[in-house]
Amino acid sequence: MQDDLERVLFDEPTILRRLDEIAAQISNDYRDRELTVIAVLNGSIVFMADLMRRIPLPLRLDCLSVASYHGKAQTSGEVIFKQLALPDVTDRDILIVDDILDSGHTLAAVCEKLETAKPRSVQVCVWLSKKKQRARCVDTDYVGFEIEDEFVVGYGLDFRERYRNLPYIGVLRKELLQQSSE
Ligand code: IMP
Ligand code: MG
């Protein structure tokens, strides 16, 4: 799998250090409240599991299964909620956790949808945020790393459902992206 990468962006020690920092920040901000983590599947699964084990507070976990990519490297703009029922977030302090903020379509749709259930508060935590002009604006409260506008894989992030199990994050070779988007 490493041969498919142009370069490694964040190695394991770097990821672990940053996890400790964000978890400390979240733990401090939510110390007097009961936190409900809403993980946006599948990409956030590795990050969410590592993050929540570093937050020593009573917390609840719910997952939201969403698709927006359909196996291509570019977003379609259409966000599909794969489950019928939304998690019960009414009057809860929710923290939406996602892997990466790209066009903003996914997180904007997730925030809008969850707001309809009247949570007490909504904050957004993304592991990676691409520095780019977004199709939809999303306010983030916690960001792991800001990255350039490149396609990255590993640490939960996939390309066509592969590479999620890499313990580091790397930039996928451009020719692989092009071959598969035809
Ligand atoms: P958005 O709706 O364009 O913001 O995209 C959000 C979703 O697209 C993320 O949750 C990822 O699943 C996927 N995505 C966007 N950029 C990348 C990337 O560089 N690598 C892997 N997945 C990505
Ligand atoms: Mg994905």
GROMACS .gro file of C-alpha atoms and ligand atoms in nm:
model
  206
    1MET     CA    1   0.000   0.000   0.000
    2GLN     CA    2   0.289   0.237   0.079
    3ASP     CA    3   0.389   0.222  -0.292
    4ASP     CA    4   0.058   0.388  -0.381
    5LEU     CA    5   0.151   0.698  -0.182
    6GLU     CA    6   0.328   1.002  -0.317
    7ARG     CA    7   0.449   1.086   0.034
    8VAL     CA    8   0.361   1.043   0.400
    9LEU     CA    9   0.198   1.354   0.546
   10PHE     CA   10   0.156   1.260   0.913
   11ASP     CA   11   0.336   0.965   1.069
   12GLU     CA   12   0.210   0.776   1.372
   13PRO     CA   13   0.395   0.971   1.644
   14THR     CA   14   0.269   1.300   1.495
   15ILE     CA   15  -0.089   1.168   1.490
   16LEU     CA   16  -0.067   1.050   1.852
   17ARG     CA   17   0.071   1.384   1.971
   18ARG     CA   18  -0.205   1.581   1.804
   19LEU     CA   19  -0.471   1.343   1.936
   20ASP     CA   20  -0.354   1.410   2.291
   21GLU     CA   21  -0.377   1.784   2.233
   22ILE     CA   22  -0.730   1.789   2.085
   23ALA     CA   23  -0.859   1.542   2.344
   24ALA     CA   24  -0.725   1.764   2.623
   25GLN     CA   25  -0.892   2.067   2.471
   26ILE     CA   26  -1.229   1.887   2.433
   27SER     CA   27  -1.208   1.739   2.784
   28ASN     CA   28  -1.148   2.083   2.927
   29ASP     CA   29  -1.429   2.247   2.728
   30TYR     CA   30  -1.686   1.981   2.820
   31ARG     CA   31  -1.579   1.919   3.180
   32ASP     CA   32  -1.915   2.026   3.326
   33ARG     CA   33  -2.142   1.878   3.058
   34GLU     CA   34  -2.236   1.535   2.932
   35LEU     CA   35  -2.090   1.505   2.587
   36THR     CA   36  -2.261   1.320   2.302
   37VAL     CA   37  -2.022   1.230   2.023
   38ILE     CA   38  -2.180   1.184   1.681
   39ALA     CA   39  -1.935   1.007   1.453
   40VAL     CA   40  -1.986   1.039   1.080
   41LEU     CA   41  -1.914   0.694   0.934
   42ASN     CA   42  -1.707   0.539   0.787
   43GLY     CA   43  -1.412   0.772   0.759
   44SER     CA   44  -1.411   0.899   1.118
   45ILE     CA   45  -1.408   0.556   1.281
   46VAL     CA   46  -1.035   0.533   1.353
   47PHE     CA   47  -1.003   0.894   1.468
   48MET     CA   48  -1.318   0.873   1.681
   49ALA     CA   49  -1.200   0.555   1.855
   50ASP     CA   50  -0.860   0.705   1.936
   51LEU     CA   51  -1.008   1.039   2.039
   52MET     CA   52  -1.283   0.916   2.271
   53ARG     CA   53  -1.044   0.695   2.467
   54ARG     CA   54  -0.847   1.007   2.553
   55ILE     CA   55  -1.151   1.193   2.692
   56PRO     CA   56  -1.197   1.097   3.058
   57LEU     CA   57  -1.556   1.229   3.084
   58PRO     CA   58  -1.894   1.058   3.082
   59LEU     CA   59  -1.987   1.052   2.716
   60ARG     CA   60  -2.233   0.893   2.478
   61LEU     CA   61  -2.160   0.778   2.128
   62ASP     CA   62  -2.389   0.771   1.828
   63CYS     CA   63  -2.297   0.710   1.467
   64LEU     CA   64  -2.437   0.855   1.151
   65SER     CA   65  -2.389   0.675   0.825
   66VAL     CA   66  -2.355   0.915   0.538
   67ALA     CA   67  -2.236   0.886   0.180
   68SER     CA   68  -2.140   1.164  -0.055
   69TYR     CA   69  -1.858   1.035  -0.270
   70HIS     CA   70  -1.981   0.729  -0.457
   71GLY     CA   71  -1.625   0.602  -0.500
   72LYS     CA   72  -1.500   0.900  -0.694
   73ALA     CA   73  -1.233   1.143  -0.582
   74GLN     CA   74  -1.466   1.438  -0.609
   75THR     CA   75  -1.780   1.505  -0.415
   76SER     CA   76  -2.111   1.485  -0.593
   77GLY     CA   77  -2.272   1.741  -0.364
   78GLU     CA   78  -2.553   1.501  -0.285
   79VAL     CA   79  -2.546   1.371   0.071
   80ILE     CA   80  -2.730   1.049   0.145
   81PHE     CA   81  -2.829   0.954   0.502
   82LYS     CA   82  -2.814   0.576   0.510
   83GLN     CA   83  -3.027   0.525   0.820
   84LEU     CA   84  -3.390   0.609   0.870
   85ALA     CA   85  -3.378   0.726   1.230
   86LEU     CA   86  -3.155   1.005   1.353
   87PRO     CA   87  -2.977   0.964   1.688
   88ASP     CA   88  -3.176   1.111   1.975
   89VAL     CA   89  -2.990   1.438   2.032
   90THR     CA   90  -3.266   1.657   2.172
   91ASP     CA   91  -3.130   1.876   2.456
   92ARG     CA   92  -2.786   1.716   2.429
   93ASP     CA   93  -2.447   1.881   2.391
   94ILE     CA   94  -2.328   1.718   2.071
   95LEU     CA   95  -1.986   1.702   1.914
   96ILE     CA   96  -1.994   1.598   1.549
   97VAL     CA   97  -1.676   1.411   1.458
   98ASP     CA   98  -1.568   1.364   1.097
   99ASP     CA   99  -1.253   1.260   0.917
  100ILE     CA  100  -1.205   1.541   0.670
  101LEU     CA  101  -1.360   1.868   0.562
  102ASP     CA  102  -1.336   1.908   0.187
  103SER     CA  103  -1.620   2.074  -0.009
  104GLY     CA  104  -1.825   2.109   0.311
  105HIS     CA  105  -2.131   1.936   0.164
  106THR     CA  106  -2.127   1.644   0.407
  107LEU     CA  107  -2.079   1.836   0.730
  108ALA     CA  108  -2.317   2.114   0.632
  109ALA     CA  109  -2.587   1.853   0.561
  110VAL     CA  110  -2.513   1.662   0.885
  111CYS     CA  111  -2.528   1.980   1.095
  112GLU     CA  112  -2.854   2.088   0.933
  113LYS     CA  113  -3.010   1.748   0.984
  114LEU     CA  114  -2.908   1.723   1.351
  115GLU     CA  115  -3.022   2.080   1.424
  116THR     CA  116  -3.377   1.971   1.338
  117ALA     CA  117  -3.372   1.748   1.649
  118LYS     CA  118  -3.299   2.054   1.870
  119PRO     CA  119  -2.975   1.966   2.047
  120ARG     CA  120  -2.869   2.200   2.331
  121SER     CA  121  -2.539   2.277   2.157
  122VAL     CA  122  -2.352   2.166   1.846
  123GLN     CA  123  -1.977   2.168   1.795
  124VAL     CA  124  -1.779   2.024   1.509
  125CYS     CA  125  -1.450   1.836   1.528
  126VAL     CA  126  -1.267   1.735   1.210
  127TRP     CA  127  -0.941   1.551   1.195
  128LEU     CA  128  -0.828   1.711   0.868
  129SER     CA  129  -0.940   2.032   0.701
  130LYS     CA  130  -0.843   2.115   0.344
  131LYS     CA  131  -0.735   2.473   0.282
  132LYS     CA  132  -0.962   2.564  -0.006
  133GLN     CA  133  -1.268   2.753  -0.115
  134ARG     CA  134  -1.564   2.541   0.000
  135ALA     CA  135  -1.896   2.487  -0.176
  136ARG     CA  136  -2.062   2.512   0.166
  137CYS     CA  137  -1.936   2.696   0.470
  138VAL     CA  138  -1.887   2.491   0.791
  139ASP     CA  139  -1.780   2.631   1.128
  140THR     CA  140  -1.528   2.400   1.293
  141ASP     CA  141  -1.447   2.407   1.663
  142TYR     CA  142  -1.164   2.151   1.669
  143VAL     CA  143  -0.932   2.069   1.379
  144GLY     CA  144  -0.653   1.810   1.388
  145PHE     CA  145  -0.453   1.942   1.096
  146GLU     CA  146  -0.503   2.181   0.809
  147ILE     CA  147  -0.380   2.033   0.482
  148GLU     CA  148  -0.337   2.143   0.122
  149ASP     CA  149  -0.603   2.048  -0.132
  150GLU     CA  150  -0.467   1.699  -0.206
  151PHE     CA  151  -0.629   1.358  -0.186
  152VAL     CA  152  -0.513   1.180   0.129
  153VAL     CA  153  -0.564   0.827   0.259
  154GLY     CA  154  -0.494   0.627   0.574
  155TYR     CA  155  -0.597   0.653   0.938
  156GLY     CA  156  -0.961   0.588   0.843
  157LEU     CA  157  -0.956   0.776   0.514
  158ASP     CA  158  -1.018   0.571   0.201
  159PHE     CA  159  -1.000   0.578  -0.169
  160ARG     CA  160  -1.260   0.334  -0.303
  161GLU     CA  161  -1.277   0.176   0.046
  162ARG     CA  162  -0.903   0.097   0.055
  163TYR     CA  163  -0.621   0.229   0.275
  164ARG     CA  164  -0.838   0.293   0.583
  165ASN     CA  165  -0.615   0.061   0.789
  166LEU     CA  166  -0.289   0.250   0.726
  167PRO     CA  167  -0.172   0.378   1.066
  168TYR     CA  168  -0.041   0.700   0.907
  169ILE     CA  169  -0.175   0.953   0.656
  170GLY     CA  170  -0.034   0.998   0.309
  171VAL     CA  171  -0.103   1.167  -0.022
  172LEU     CA  172  -0.228   0.922  -0.284
  173ARG     CA  173  -0.037   0.917  -0.612
  174LYS     CA  174  -0.221   1.132  -0.866
  175GLU     CA  175  -0.216   0.868  -1.141
  176LEU     CA  176  -0.415   0.630  -0.919
  177LEU     CA  177  -0.686   0.891  -0.872
  178GLN     CA  178  -0.705   0.963  -1.242
  179GLN     CA  179  -0.712   0.599  -1.353
  180SER     CA  180  -1.010   0.525  -1.134
  181SER     CA  181  -1.225   0.830  -1.193
  182GLU     CA  182  -1.291   0.749  -1.559
  183IMP     P1  183  -1.709   1.696   0.163
  183IMP     O1  184  -1.855   1.668   0.167
  183IMP     O2  185  -1.659   1.730   0.024
  183IMP     O3  186  -1.661   1.795   0.267
  183IMP     O4  187  -1.635   1.560   0.187
  183IMP     C1  188  -1.641   1.492   0.301
  183IMP     C2  189  -1.614   1.345   0.280
  183IMP     O5  190  -1.545   1.318   0.157
  183IMP     C3  191  -1.521   1.299   0.389
  183IMP     O6  192  -1.594   1.260   0.501
  183IMP     C4  193  -1.445   1.188   0.322
  183IMP     O7  194  -1.514   1.066   0.336
  183IMP     C5  195  -1.441   1.226   0.175
  183IMP     N1  196  -1.312   1.292   0.139
  183IMP     C6  197  -1.292   1.421   0.107
  183IMP     N2  198  -1.162   1.445   0.081
  183IMP     C7  199  -1.099   1.327   0.097
  183IMP     C8  200  -0.961   1.287   0.088
  183IMP     O8  201  -0.867   1.364   0.059
  183IMP     N3  202  -0.936   1.156   0.114
  183IMP     C9  203  -1.033   1.066   0.147
  183IMP     N4  204  -1.161   1.100   0.159
  183IMP    C10  205  -1.195   1.229   0.134
  184MG      MG  206  -1.478   0.839   0.229
   0.00000   0.00000   0.00000
